[in-house]
CSV table of C-alpha atoms in Angstrom, one decimal:
chain,number,residue,atom,x,y,z
A,14,MET,CA,19.8,18.4,-36.4
A,15,SER,CA,19.4,15.2,-38.6
A,16,SER,CA,18.5,17.3,-41.8
A,17,THR,CA,19.7,20.8,-43.0
A,18,ASN,CA,17.4,22.8,-45.0
A,19,SER,CA,15.2,24.2,-45.7
A,20,ASN,CA,13.3,26.9,-47.7
A,21,ASP,CA,16.6,28.0,-49.4
A,22,GLY,CA,16.8,25.3,-51.6
A,23,SER,CA,20.0,23.6,-49.8
A,24,SER,CA,20.3,19.8,-49.8
A,25,ALA,CA,19.4,17.8,-46.9
A,26,THR,CA,21.9,15.6,-44.7
A,27,LEU,CA,20.2,12.8,-43.0
A,28,ASP,CA,21.4,10.5,-40.3
A,29,PRO,CA,19.3,7.2,-41.0
A,30,GLY,CA,19.8,5.7,-37.3
A,31,LEU,CA,18.7,9.1,-35.6
A,32,ASP,CA,15.7,9.4,-37.9
A,33,PHE,CA,14.6,5.6,-37.5
A,34,PHE,CA,15.0,6.0,-33.6
A,35,ALA,CA,13.1,9.4,-33.7
A,36,GLY,CA,10.5,7.5,-35.7
A,37,THR,CA,10.3,4.6,-33.4
A,38,VAL,CA,10.2,6.9,-30.0
A,39,ALA,CA,7.4,9.0,-32.0
A,40,GLY,CA,5.5,5.9,-32.6
A,41,MET,CA,5.6,4.8,-29.0
A,42,ALA,CA,4.5,8.2,-27.7
A,43,ALA,CA,1.7,8.2,-30.1
A,44,LEU,CA,0.6,4.8,-28.9
A,45,THR,CA,0.6,6.1,-25.2
A,46,VAL,CA,-1.7,8.9,-26.1
A,47,GLY,CA,-3.9,7.0,-28.4
A,48,GLN,CA,-4.4,3.8,-26.2
A,49,PRO,CA,-7.1,4.8,-24.1
A,50,PHE,CA,-9.3,5.7,-27.1
A,51,ASP,CA,-8.2,2.3,-28.8
A,52,THR,CA,-9.4,0.4,-25.8
A,53,VAL,CA,-12.8,2.2,-25.9
A,54,LYS,CA,-13.0,1.4,-29.6
A,55,VAL,CA,-12.4,-2.3,-29.2
A,56,ARG,CA,-15.0,-2.5,-26.1
A,57,PHE,CA,-17.6,-0.9,-28.5
A,58,GLN,CA,-16.7,-3.2,-31.3
A,59,ASP,CA,-16.7,-6.4,-29.1
A,60,PRO,CA,-20.6,-7.6,-28.8
A,61,ASN,CA,-19.9,-9.1,-25.4
A,62,THR,CA,-18.8,-5.6,-24.1
A,63,SER,CA,-20.6,-2.9,-26.2
A,64,ALA,CA,-23.8,-2.9,-24.4
A,65,ARG,CA,-22.2,-1.6,-21.4
A,66,TYR,CA,-21.3,1.8,-22.5
A,67,SER,CA,-23.5,4.6,-23.9
A,68,GLY,CA,-20.9,6.7,-25.3
A,69,THR,CA,-17.0,7.3,-25.9
A,70,PHE,CA,-16.6,9.6,-22.6
A,71,SER,CA,-19.0,7.5,-20.5
A,72,ALA,CA,-17.0,4.4,-21.7
A,73,VAL,CA,-13.8,6.3,-20.4
A,74,SER,CA,-15.2,7.0,-17.2
A,75,THR,CA,-16.8,3.7,-16.7
A,76,ILE,CA,-13.6,1.9,-17.5
A,77,ILE,CA,-11.7,4.2,-15.0
A,78,ARG,CA,-14.3,3.7,-12.2
A,79,GLU,CA,-14.4,-0.2,-12.6
A,80,GLU,CA,-10.9,-1.1,-13.7
A,81,ARG,CA,-9.0,2.0,-12.6
A,82,PHE,CA,-6.9,3.9,-14.9
A,83,SER,CA,-4.7,1.4,-15.9
A,84,GLY,CA,-7.6,-0.4,-17.7
A,85,LEU,CA,-7.4,2.1,-20.4
A,86,TYR,CA,-3.9,0.8,-21.2
A,87,LYS,CA,-4.5,-2.7,-21.1
A,88,GLY,CA,-2.6,-4.5,-24.2
A,89,ILE,CA,-0.4,-1.4,-24.6
A,90,MET,CA,2.8,-3.7,-24.2
A,91,SER,CA,2.2,-5.9,-27.2
A,92,PRO,CA,2.6,-3.0,-29.9
A,93,MET,CA,5.0,-1.4,-28.0
A,94,ALA,CA,7.2,-4.3,-28.3
A,95,THR,CA,7.0,-4.7,-32.0
A,96,CYS,CA,7.1,-0.5,-32.7
A,97,ALA,CA,10.5,-0.6,-33.9
A,98,LEU,CA,10.0,-3.7,-35.9
A,99,LEU,CA,7.0,-2.5,-37.7
A,100,ASN,CA,8.4,1.0,-38.4
A,101,GLY,CA,11.3,-0.8,-40.4
A,102,LEU,CA,8.9,-3.0,-42.0
A,103,VAL,CA,6.8,0.1,-43.0
A,104,PHE,CA,9.8,2.2,-44.3
A,105,SER,CA,11.4,-0.3,-46.1
A,106,SER,CA,8.3,-1.5,-47.9
A,107,TYR,CA,7.2,1.8,-48.7
A,108,ARG,CA,10.5,2.6,-50.2
A,109,PHE,CA,10.6,-0.6,-52.4
A,110,LEU,CA,6.9,-0.1,-53.4
A,111,MET,CA,7.4,3.5,-54.5
A,112,LYS,CA,10.8,2.8,-56.2
A,113,ALA,CA,8.9,0.0,-58.2
A,114,GLN,CA,6.6,2.8,-59.3
A,115,LEU,CA,9.2,5.7,-60.0
A,116,SER,CA,11.8,6.2,-62.9
A,117,ASP,CA,14.3,7.7,-60.6
A,118,ASP,CA,14.4,8.8,-56.8
A,119,GLN,CA,13.8,12.4,-57.5
A,120,ALA,CA,10.7,12.0,-59.7
A,121,THR,CA,7.7,13.2,-58.1
A,122,PRO,CA,5.0,10.6,-57.5
A,123,THR,CA,1.6,11.1,-58.3
A,124,LEU,CA,-1.1,10.7,-55.5
A,125,ALA,CA,-2.3,7.3,-57.2
A,126,GLN,CA,1.2,6.2,-56.7
A,127,ILE,CA,1.5,7.1,-53.1
A,128,PHE,CA,-2.0,5.4,-52.5
A,129,LEU,CA,-0.6,2.2,-54.0
A,130,ALA,CA,2.6,2.4,-52.1
A,131,GLY,CA,0.7,2.8,-48.8
A,132,ALA,CA,-1.9,0.2,-49.4
A,133,GLY,CA,0.8,-2.1,-50.2
A,134,THR,CA,3.0,-1.2,-47.4
A,135,GLY,CA,-0.1,-1.7,-45.0
A,136,MET,CA,-0.8,-5.2,-46.3
A,137,ILE,CA,2.7,-6.2,-45.9
A,138,GLY,CA,2.9,-4.9,-42.4
A,139,THR,CA,0.1,-7.4,-41.4
A,140,VAL,CA,2.8,-10.0,-40.9
A,141,VAL,CA,3.6,-7.9,-37.7
A,142,THR,CA,0.5,-6.3,-36.9
A,143,THR,CA,-1.9,-9.4,-36.9
A,144,PRO,CA,-0.2,-11.0,-34.0
A,145,THR,CA,0.5,-7.7,-32.4
A,146,GLU,CA,-3.1,-6.7,-32.4
A,147,LEU,CA,-4.5,-10.0,-31.7
A,148,VAL,CA,-2.8,-10.1,-28.2
A,149,LYS,CA,-3.6,-6.5,-27.6
A,150,ILE,CA,-7.4,-7.0,-28.5
A,151,ARG,CA,-7.7,-10.1,-26.2
A,152,GLN,CA,-6.2,-8.2,-23.3
A,153,GLN,CA,-8.5,-5.0,-23.8
A,154,ALA,CA,-11.8,-7.1,-24.3
A,155,LEU,CA,-11.1,-8.6,-20.7
A,156,LEU,CA,-12.5,-6.7,-17.7
A,157,THR,CA,-10.0,-8.4,-15.6
A,158,PRO,CA,-6.3,-7.7,-16.3
A,159,ILE,CA,-3.9,-10.2,-17.7
A,160,SER,CA,-0.3,-9.8,-18.6
A,161,THR,CA,0.9,-9.8,-22.4
A,162,ARG,CA,3.2,-12.9,-21.7
A,163,GLN,CA,0.2,-14.6,-20.2
A,164,MET,CA,-2.1,-13.8,-22.9
A,165,LEU,CA,0.5,-14.9,-25.6
A,166,ARG,CA,1.1,-18.3,-23.8
A,167,ARG,CA,-2.9,-18.7,-23.6
A,168,ILE,CA,-3.3,-18.2,-27.3
A,169,ILE,CA,-0.4,-20.4,-28.2
A,170,GLN,CA,-1.8,-23.2,-25.8
A,171,GLN,CA,-5.3,-23.0,-27.4
A,172,ASP,CA,-4.5,-22.3,-31.0
A,173,GLY,CA,-0.7,-22.9,-31.7
A,174,ILE,CA,1.6,-20.5,-33.3
A,175,ARG,CA,-0.7,-20.3,-36.4
A,176,GLY,CA,-3.5,-19.1,-34.2
A,177,LEU,CA,-1.5,-15.9,-33.7
A,178,TYR,CA,-2.5,-15.0,-37.4
A,179,ARG,CA,-6.1,-15.3,-36.7
A,180,GLY,CA,-7.8,-12.5,-38.5
A,181,ILE,CA,-5.2,-11.8,-40.9
A,182,THR,CA,-7.5,-11.5,-43.8
A,183,ALA,CA,-9.4,-8.4,-42.4
A,184,THR,CA,-6.4,-7.0,-40.9
A,185,GLY,CA,-4.9,-6.9,-44.5
A,186,LEU,CA,-8.2,-5.5,-45.8
A,187,ARG,CA,-8.2,-2.9,-43.2
A,188,ASP,CA,-4.5,-1.8,-43.7
A,189,ILE,CA,-5.2,-0.9,-47.1
A,190,GLY,CA,-6.3,2.3,-45.5
A,191,TYR,CA,-2.6,3.2,-45.5
A,192,GLY,CA,-3.1,4.1,-48.8
A,193,SER,CA,-6.0,6.4,-47.9
A,194,TYR,CA,-3.8,7.8,-45.1
A,195,PHE,CA,-0.9,8.6,-47.3
A,196,PHE,CA,-2.9,10.0,-50.0
A,197,ALA,CA,-4.8,12.5,-47.8
A,198,TYR,CA,-1.6,13.4,-45.9
A,199,GLU,CA,0.3,14.0,-49.2
A,200,ALA,CA,-2.3,15.8,-50.9
A,201,THR,CA,-2.8,18.3,-48.0
A,202,CYS,CA,0.8,19.1,-47.4
A,203,ARG,CA,1.2,19.5,-51.1
A,204,TYR,CA,-1.7,22.3,-50.9
A,205,PHE,CA,0.2,24.2,-48.2
A,206,SER,CA,3.7,23.5,-48.7
A,207,GLN,CA,6.6,26.1,-49.5
A,208,PRO,CA,9.1,25.0,-52.0
A,209,ALA,CA,10.7,21.9,-50.9
A,210,TYR,CA,14.4,21.0,-50.8
A,211,PRO,CA,15.3,18.1,-52.8
A,212,HIS,CA,14.8,14.8,-51.2
A,213,SER,CA,14.2,11.1,-52.2
A,214,ASN,CA,10.4,10.7,-53.0
A,215,SER,CA,10.8,6.7,-52.3
A,216,ASP,CA,12.1,7.3,-48.7
A,217,LEU,CA,9.0,7.8,-46.3
A,218,ILE,CA,11.0,9.3,-43.7
A,219,GLN,CA,12.8,11.8,-45.7
A,220,SER,CA,9.5,12.8,-47.0
A,221,ILE,CA,8.5,13.5,-43.4
A,222,GLU,CA,11.5,15.4,-42.6
A,223,SER,CA,10.9,17.5,-45.8
A,224,ASP,CA,7.2,18.1,-44.6
A,225,LEU,CA,8.5,19.2,-41.2
A,226,HIS,CA,10.4,22.1,-42.8
A,227,THR,CA,8.3,22.9,-45.7
A,228,VAL,CA,4.9,22.9,-44.3
A,229,PRO,CA,3.6,25.3,-41.6
A,230,TRP,CA,2.9,23.5,-38.3
A,231,PRO,CA,-0.9,24.2,-38.2
A,232,ALA,CA,-1.3,22.8,-41.9
A,233,LEU,CA,0.9,19.7,-40.8
A,234,LEU,CA,-1.4,18.9,-37.9
A,235,LEU,CA,-4.2,19.5,-40.2
A,236,ALA,CA,-2.6,16.9,-42.7
A,237,GLY,CA,-2.1,14.5,-40.0
A,238,GLY,CA,-5.8,14.9,-38.7
A,239,VAL,CA,-7.2,14.6,-42.4
A,240,ALA,CA,-5.1,11.4,-43.2
A,241,GLY,CA,-6.3,9.9,-40.0
A,242,VAL,CA,-9.9,10.2,-40.6
A,243,ALA,CA,-9.5,9.2,-44.4
A,244,GLY,CA,-7.5,6.1,-43.5
A,245,TRP,CA,-10.0,4.9,-41.1
A,246,ILE,CA,-13.3,6.0,-42.7
A,247,THR,CA,-12.2,4.1,-46.1
A,248,THR,CA,-11.7,0.5,-44.2
A,249,PHE,CA,-13.2,0.9,-40.7
A,250,PRO,CA,-15.8,-1.8,-41.2
A,251,PHE,CA,-12.9,-4.3,-41.7
A,252,ASP,CA,-11.5,-3.2,-38.5
A,253,LEU,CA,-14.7,-4.3,-36.7
A,254,VAL,CA,-14.9,-7.4,-38.6
A,255,LYS,CA,-11.1,-8.1,-37.3
A,256,THR,CA,-11.9,-7.3,-33.5
A,257,ARG,CA,-14.7,-9.7,-33.7
A,258,ILE,CA,-12.7,-12.2,-35.1
A,259,GLN,CA,-9.8,-11.8,-32.8
A,260,THR,CA,-11.7,-11.5,-29.6
A,261,THR,CA,-12.7,-15.2,-30.1
A,262,SER,CA,-10.6,-18.4,-30.2
A,263,ALA,CA,-10.0,-20.5,-33.4
A,264,LEU,CA,-11.6,-23.4,-31.3
A,265,GLN,CA,-14.6,-21.4,-31.1
A,266,SER,CA,-15.2,-20.8,-34.8
A,267,LYS,CA,-16.9,-23.3,-37.1
A,268,ARG,CA,-14.1,-23.1,-39.8
A,269,GLY,CA,-10.4,-24.1,-39.4
A,270,PHE,CA,-7.1,-22.3,-39.2
A,271,PHE,CA,-6.7,-22.0,-43.0
A,272,GLN,CA,-10.2,-20.7,-43.9
A,273,ASP,CA,-9.3,-17.0,-42.6
A,274,GLY,CA,-11.0,-15.6,-45.5
A,275,GLY,CA,-14.3,-17.6,-45.0
A,276,VAL,CA,-14.2,-16.3,-41.3
A,277,THR,CA,-13.8,-12.9,-42.4
A,278,MET,CA,-16.9,-13.3,-44.8
A,279,SER,CA,-19.0,-15.0,-42.3
A,280,THR,CA,-18.2,-12.8,-39.5
A,281,ALA,CA,-19.2,-9.7,-41.6
A,282,MET,CA,-22.5,-11.3,-42.7
A,283,GLN,CA,-23.3,-12.4,-39.3
A,284,SER,CA,-22.8,-8.9,-38.0
A,285,TRP,CA,-25.0,-7.3,-40.8
A,286,LYS,CA,-27.6,-9.9,-40.2
A,287,ASN,CA,-27.9,-9.4,-36.4
A,288,GLU,CA,-27.3,-5.7,-35.9
A,289,GLY,CA,-27.8,-3.9,-39.4
A,290,LEU,CA,-25.3,-2.0,-41.5
A,291,ARG,CA,-24.8,0.4,-38.6
A,292,VAL,CA,-22.6,-2.1,-36.7
A,293,PHE,CA,-19.7,-1.6,-39.2
A,294,TRP,CA,-19.1,1.8,-37.9
A,295,ARG,CA,-19.3,1.1,-34.0
A,296,GLY,CA,-16.4,2.6,-32.3
A,297,LEU,CA,-15.5,4.9,-35.0
A,298,ALA,CA,-16.2,8.2,-32.9
A,299,PRO,CA,-13.3,7.5,-30.4
A,300,THR,CA,-11.0,6.4,-33.1
A,301,LEU,CA,-11.6,10.0,-34.8
A,302,ILE,CA,-11.0,11.7,-31.5
A,303,ARG,CA,-7.8,10.4,-31.1
A,304,ALA,CA,-6.4,11.3,-34.5
A,305,ILE,CA,-5.4,14.8,-33.8
A,306,PRO,CA,-3.8,14.5,-30.4
A,307,VAL,CA,-2.1,11.5,-31.9
A,308,ASN,CA,-0.6,13.2,-34.7
A,309,MET,CA,0.6,16.2,-32.6
A,310,VAL,CA,2.6,13.9,-30.5
A,311,THR,CA,4.0,12.2,-33.4
A,312,PHE,CA,5.1,15.0,-35.3
A,313,GLY,CA,6.4,16.9,-32.2
A,314,THR,CA,8.1,14.2,-30.8
A,315,PHE,CA,10.0,13.3,-34.0
A,316,GLU,CA,10.9,16.8,-34.6
A,317,ALA,CA,12.1,17.3,-31.0
A,318,ILE,CA,14.4,14.1,-31.0
A,319,THR,CA,16.0,15.0,-34.3
A,320,HIS,CA,16.7,18.5,-32.8
A,321,ALA,CA,18.0,17.4,-29.5
A,322,LEU,CA,20.3,14.6,-30.7
A,323,SER,CA,21.7,16.1,-33.7
Protein backbone atom coordinates (compact mmCIF):
# COMPACT_ATOMS: atom_id res chain seq x y z
CA MET A 1 0.00 0.00 0.00
CA SER A 2 1.03 3.62 -0.25
CA SER A 3 1.87 3.82 3.42
CA THR A 4 3.46 1.38 5.78
CA ASN A 5 2.56 1.53 9.28
CA SER A 6 1.16 1.69 11.73
CA ASN A 7 0.62 0.95 15.32
CA ASP A 8 4.22 -0.09 15.88
CA GLY A 9 5.54 3.43 15.39
CA SER A 10 7.26 2.70 12.07
CA SER A 11 7.59 5.51 9.58
CA ALA A 12 5.29 5.98 6.61
CA THR A 13 6.33 5.65 3.00
CA LEU A 14 3.94 7.59 0.81
CA ASP A 15 3.43 7.69 -2.94
CA PRO A 16 2.06 11.22 -3.55
CA GLY A 17 0.85 10.35 -7.05
CA LEU A 18 -1.09 7.30 -5.88
CA ASP A 19 -2.52 9.14 -2.90
CA PHE A 20 -3.65 12.06 -5.06
CA PHE A 21 -5.24 9.65 -7.55
CA ALA A 22 -6.98 7.77 -4.73
CA GLY A 23 -8.24 11.04 -3.24
CA THR A 24 -9.61 12.19 -6.59
CA VAL A 25 -11.40 8.90 -7.30
CA ALA A 26 -12.76 8.87 -3.75
CA GLY A 27 -14.09 12.40 -4.30
CA MET A 28 -15.78 11.34 -7.53
CA ALA A 29 -17.33 8.31 -5.83
CA ALA A 30 -18.63 10.55 -3.05
CA LEU A 31 -20.16 12.89 -5.64
CA THR A 32 -21.99 9.96 -7.20
CA VAL A 33 -23.45 8.91 -3.86
CA GLY A 34 -24.30 12.40 -2.64
CA GLN A 35 -25.61 14.03 -5.83
CA PRO A 36 -29.29 12.96 -5.46
CA PHE A 37 -29.54 14.62 -2.05
CA ASP A 38 -27.67 17.66 -3.34
CA THR A 39 -30.24 18.00 -6.13
CA VAL A 40 -33.05 17.80 -3.57
CA LYS A 41 -31.31 20.45 -1.47
CA VAL A 42 -31.09 22.84 -4.42
CA ARG A 43 -34.77 22.28 -5.28
CA PHE A 44 -35.76 23.19 -1.70
CA GLN A 45 -33.55 26.28 -1.70
CA ASP A 46 -34.79 27.63 -5.03
CA PRO A 47 -38.03 29.58 -4.42
CA ASN A 48 -39.22 28.62 -7.91
CA THR A 49 -39.28 24.89 -7.07
CA SER A 50 -39.45 24.59 -3.27
CA ALA A 51 -43.27 24.55 -3.11
CA ARG A 52 -43.41 21.41 -5.26
CA TYR A 53 -42.09 19.14 -2.50
CA SER A 54 -43.28 18.42 1.03
CA GLY A 55 -40.21 16.59 2.32
CA THR A 56 -36.86 15.07 1.42
CA PHE A 57 -38.02 11.62 0.38
CA SER A 58 -41.19 12.86 -1.27
CA ALA A 59 -38.95 15.15 -3.32
CA VAL A 60 -36.78 12.18 -4.33
CA SER A 61 -39.81 10.14 -5.43
CA THR A 62 -41.37 13.11 -7.25
CA ILE A 63 -38.17 13.85 -9.16
CA ILE A 64 -37.84 10.19 -10.16
CA ARG A 65 -41.48 10.02 -11.24
CA GLU A 66 -41.44 13.26 -13.25
CA GLU A 67 -37.85 13.37 -14.50
CA ARG A 68 -36.75 9.74 -14.24
CA PHE A 69 -33.88 8.55 -12.05
CA SER A 70 -31.40 10.57 -14.10
CA GLY A 71 -33.14 13.73 -12.84
CA LEU A 72 -31.42 13.23 -9.48
CA TYR A 73 -28.05 13.47 -11.22
CA LYS A 74 -28.54 16.70 -13.13
CA GLY A 75 -25.40 18.83 -13.00
CA ILE A 76 -23.05 16.10 -11.82
CA MET A 77 -20.65 16.43 -14.76
CA SER A 78 -19.51 19.91 -13.74
CA PRO A 79 -18.09 18.92 -10.31
CA MET A 80 -16.83 15.62 -11.75
CA ALA A 81 -14.81 17.48 -14.37
CA THR A 82 -13.13 19.72 -11.77
CA CYS A 83 -12.70 17.14 -9.00
CA ALA A 84 -8.97 16.61 -9.58
CA LEU A 85 -8.31 20.35 -9.89
CA LEU A 86 -10.20 21.11 -6.68
CA ASN A 87 -8.44 18.30 -4.80
CA GLY A 88 -5.07 19.64 -5.87
CA LEU A 89 -6.00 23.15 -4.77
CA VAL A 90 -7.35 21.95 -1.42
CA PHE A 91 -4.29 19.82 -0.63
CA SER A 92 -1.78 22.51 -1.63
CA SER A 93 -3.69 25.33 0.11
CA TYR A 94 -4.03 23.37 3.34
CA ARG A 95 -0.32 22.50 3.29
CA PHE A 96 0.65 26.15 2.71
CA LEU A 97 -1.66 27.55 5.38
CA MET A 98 -0.67 24.93 7.94
CA LYS A 99 3.06 25.38 7.35
CA ALA A 100 2.59 29.12 7.80
CA GLN A 101 1.34 28.42 11.33
CA LEU A 102 3.67 25.60 12.45
CA SER A 103 7.31 25.88 13.51
CA ASP A 104 8.07 22.55 11.78
CA ASP A 105 6.23 19.73 10.01
CA GLN A 106 6.29 17.44 13.03
CA ALA A 107 4.72 20.00 15.38
CA THR A 108 1.22 19.05 16.45
CA PRO A 109 -1.25 21.72 15.30
CA THR A 110 -3.86 22.99 17.71
CA LEU A 111 -7.52 22.64 16.78
CA ALA A 112 -7.62 26.41 16.30
CA GLN A 113 -4.79 26.18 13.75
CA ILE A 114 -6.61 23.36 11.97
CA PHE A 115 -9.76 25.49 11.84
CA LEU A 116 -7.89 28.46 10.37
CA ALA A 117 -6.14 26.31 7.75
CA GLY A 118 -9.44 24.69 6.80
CA ALA A 119 -11.33 27.98 6.58
CA GLY A 120 -8.60 29.53 4.45
CA THR A 121 -8.51 26.46 2.22
CA GLY A 122 -12.25 26.71 1.62
CA MET A 123 -12.05 30.37 0.66
CA ILE A 124 -9.13 29.78 -1.73
CA GLY A 125 -11.07 26.92 -3.29
CA THR A 126 -13.86 29.27 -4.40
CA VAL A 127 -11.76 29.98 -7.49
CA VAL A 128 -12.84 26.51 -8.65
CA THR A 129 -16.04 25.86 -6.72
CA THR A 130 -17.90 29.03 -7.74
CA PRO A 131 -18.07 28.39 -11.51
CA THR A 132 -18.40 24.63 -10.94
CA GLU A 133 -21.40 25.01 -8.65
CA LEU A 134 -22.94 27.77 -10.73
CA VAL A 135 -23.21 25.44 -13.73
CA LYS A 136 -24.35 22.54 -11.52
CA ILE A 137 -27.04 24.52 -9.74
CA ARG A 138 -28.44 26.00 -12.96
CA GLN A 139 -28.82 22.46 -14.29
CA GLN A 140 -30.34 21.11 -11.07
CA ALA A 141 -32.90 23.91 -10.87
CA LEU A 142 -34.30 23.14 -14.33
CA LEU A 143 -37.10 20.60 -14.59
CA THR A 144 -36.04 19.81 -18.17
CA PRO A 145 -32.53 18.45 -18.76
CA ILE A 146 -29.75 20.44 -20.42
CA SER A 147 -26.14 19.36 -20.92
CA THR A 148 -23.24 20.87 -19.02
CA ARG A 149 -21.77 22.26 -22.23
CA GLN A 150 -25.08 23.88 -23.22
CA MET A 151 -25.49 25.42 -19.77
CA LEU A 152 -21.93 26.74 -19.79
CA ARG A 153 -22.49 28.29 -23.20
CA ARG A 154 -25.77 29.84 -22.06
CA ILE A 155 -24.17 31.46 -18.99
CA ILE A 156 -21.30 32.91 -21.00
CA GLN A 157 -23.67 34.24 -23.67
CA GLN A 158 -25.87 35.93 -21.05
CA ASP A 159 -23.31 37.18 -18.55
CA GLY A 160 -19.86 36.74 -20.08
CA ILE A 161 -16.91 34.88 -18.54
CA ARG A 162 -17.13 36.96 -15.37
CA GLY A 163 -20.71 35.71 -14.97
CA LEU A 164 -19.25 32.33 -14.03
CA TYR A 165 -18.21 33.88 -10.72
CA ARG A 166 -21.66 35.07 -9.77
CA GLY A 167 -22.16 34.27 -6.09
CA ILE A 168 -18.46 34.07 -5.20
CA THR A 169 -18.94 36.11 -2.00
CA ALA A 170 -21.63 33.77 -0.67
CA THR A 171 -19.57 30.77 -1.80
CA GLY A 172 -16.54 32.03 0.13
CA LEU A 173 -18.59 32.66 3.27
CA ARG A 174 -20.11 29.19 3.01
CA ASP A 175 -16.75 27.50 2.45
CA ILE A 176 -15.38 28.91 5.68
CA GLY A 177 -17.25 25.81 6.85
CA TYR A 178 -14.19 23.79 5.81
CA GLY A 179 -12.69 25.11 9.04
CA SER A 180 -15.50 23.64 11.12
CA TYR A 181 -15.30 20.41 9.11
CA PHE A 182 -11.58 19.87 9.70
CA PHE A 183 -11.88 21.00 13.34
CA ALA A 184 -14.68 18.52 14.11
CA TYR A 185 -13.05 15.70 12.15
CA GLU A 186 -9.67 16.09 13.83
CA ALA A 187 -11.16 16.54 17.31
CA THR A 188 -13.17 13.30 16.92
CA CYS A 189 -10.20 11.37 15.50
CA ARG A 190 -7.94 12.54 18.32
CA TYR A 191 -10.49 11.36 20.86
CA PHE A 192 -10.57 7.83 19.43
CA SER A 193 -7.04 7.48 17.99
CA GLN A 194 -4.44 4.92 18.93
CA PRO A 195 -0.78 6.09 19.01
CA ALA A 196 -0.08 7.50 15.55
CA TYR A 197 3.00 6.92 13.43
CA PRO A 198 5.05 10.04 12.56
CA HIS A 199 3.64 12.06 9.69
CA SER A 200 3.68 15.61 8.39
CA ASN A 201 0.93 17.56 10.09
CA SER A 202 1.03 20.11 7.29
CA ASP A 203 0.06 17.53 4.66
CA LEU A 204 -3.67 16.85 4.52
CA ILE A 205 -3.46 13.57 2.65
CA GLN A 206 -0.82 12.18 5.03
CA SER A 207 -3.07 13.10 7.94
CA ILE A 208 -5.92 11.20 6.27
CA GLU A 209 -3.72 8.13 5.80
CA SER A 210 -2.58 8.36 9.41
CA ASP A 211 -6.20 8.40 10.57
CA LEU A 212 -7.05 5.38 8.38
CA HIS A 213 -4.48 3.37 10.30
CA THR A 214 -4.76 4.74 13.83
CA VAL A 215 -8.49 5.32 14.25
CA PRO A 216 -11.00 2.41 14.39
CA TRP A 217 -13.30 2.34 11.37
CA PRO A 218 -16.53 2.99 13.32
CA ALA A 219 -14.88 6.01 14.93
CA LEU A 220 -13.58 7.19 11.54
CA LEU A 221 -17.07 7.08 10.05
CA LEU A 222 -18.41 8.86 13.13
CA ALA A 223 -15.72 11.53 12.68
CA GLY A 224 -16.74 12.01 9.07
CA GLY A 225 -20.40 12.29 9.99
CA VAL A 226 -19.71 14.73 12.83
CA ALA A 227 -17.48 16.79 10.54
CA GLY A 228 -20.13 16.90 7.83
CA VAL A 229 -22.79 18.08 10.26
CA ALA A 230 -20.46 20.68 11.83
CA GLY A 231 -19.30 21.98 8.46
CA TRP A 232 -22.81 22.51 7.14
CA ILE A 233 -24.53 23.71 10.32
CA THR A 234 -22.11 26.61 10.81
CA THR A 235 -22.43 28.10 7.32
CA PHE A 236 -25.56 26.60 5.74
CA PRO A 237 -27.47 29.92 5.54
CA PHE A 238 -24.82 31.18 3.12
CA ASP A 239 -25.37 28.10 0.97
CA LEU A 240 -29.04 29.02 0.57
CA VAL A 241 -28.12 32.59 -0.33
CA LYS A 242 -25.56 31.28 -2.82
CA THR A 243 -28.10 29.00 -4.46
CA ARG A 244 -30.61 31.82 -4.84
CA ILE A 245 -28.00 34.11 -6.35
CA GLN A 246 -26.71 31.49 -8.75
CA THR A 247 -30.12 30.37 -10.01
CA THR A 248 -30.62 33.85 -11.46
CA SER A 249 -28.69 35.60 -14.20
CA ALA A 250 -26.76 38.78 -13.52
CA LEU A 251 -29.06 40.40 -16.05
CA GLN A 252 -31.98 39.72 -13.69
CA SER A 253 -30.21 41.40 -10.78
CA LYS A 254 -30.51 45.08 -10.00
CA ARG A 255 -26.80 45.16 -9.20
CA GLY A 256 -23.84 44.84 -11.54
CA PHE A 257 -21.23 42.15 -11.97
CA PHE A 258 -18.73 43.74 -9.57
CA GLN A 259 -21.14 44.19 -6.66
CA ASP A 260 -21.32 40.56 -5.60
CA GLY A 261 -21.13 41.45 -1.92
CA GLY A 262 -24.11 43.74 -2.31
CA VAL A 263 -26.03 41.01 -4.12
CA THR A 264 -25.28 38.63 -1.26
CA MET A 265 -26.56 41.09 1.34
CA SER A 266 -29.68 42.05 -0.61
CA THR A 267 -30.55 38.40 -1.34
CA ALA A 268 -30.20 37.49 2.33
CA MET A 269 -32.31 40.43 3.48
CA GLN A 270 -35.00 39.79 0.86
CA SER A 271 -35.20 36.10 1.78
CA TRP A 272 -35.52 36.96 5.47
CA LYS A 273 -38.14 39.63 4.81
CA ASN A 274 -40.30 37.41 2.61
CA GLU A 275 -39.94 34.02 4.32
CA GLY A 276 -38.55 34.55 7.82
CA LEU A 277 -35.44 33.15 9.49
CA ARG A 278 -36.46 29.53 8.88
CA VAL A 279 -35.77 29.95 5.17
CA PHE A 280 -32.02 29.89 5.81
CA TRP A 281 -32.21 26.25 6.89
CA ARG A 282 -34.31 25.07 3.95
CA GLY A 283 -32.68 22.02 2.38
CA LEU A 284 -30.58 21.20 5.44
CA ALA A 285 -32.22 17.78 6.02
CA PRO A 286 -31.12 16.14 2.74
CA THR A 287 -27.69 17.72 3.20
CA LEU A 288 -27.20 16.09 6.61
CA ILE A 289 -28.73 12.78 5.49
CA ARG A 290 -26.04 12.37 2.85
CA ALA A 291 -23.15 12.98 5.29
CA ILE A 292 -22.79 9.39 6.51
CA PRO A 293 -22.94 7.51 3.16
CA VAL A 294 -20.73 10.10 1.49
CA ASN A 295 -18.04 9.76 4.14
CA MET A 296 -18.30 5.95 4.11
CA VAL A 297 -17.72 5.93 0.36
CA THR A 298 -14.93 8.51 0.56
CA PHE A 299 -12.82 6.69 3.15
CA GLY A 300 -13.65 3.23 1.82
CA THR A 301 -12.71 4.11 -1.76
CA PHE A 302 -9.50 5.84 -0.72
CA GLU A 303 -8.34 2.88 1.32
CA ALA A 304 -9.38 0.31 -1.32
CA ILE A 305 -7.44 2.08 -4.09
CA THR A 306 -4.27 2.60 -2.07
CA HIS A 307 -4.34 -1.12 -1.16
CA ALA A 308 -5.11 -2.33 -4.69
CA LEU A 309 -2.54 -0.22 -6.55
CA SER A 310 0.34 -0.31 -4.09
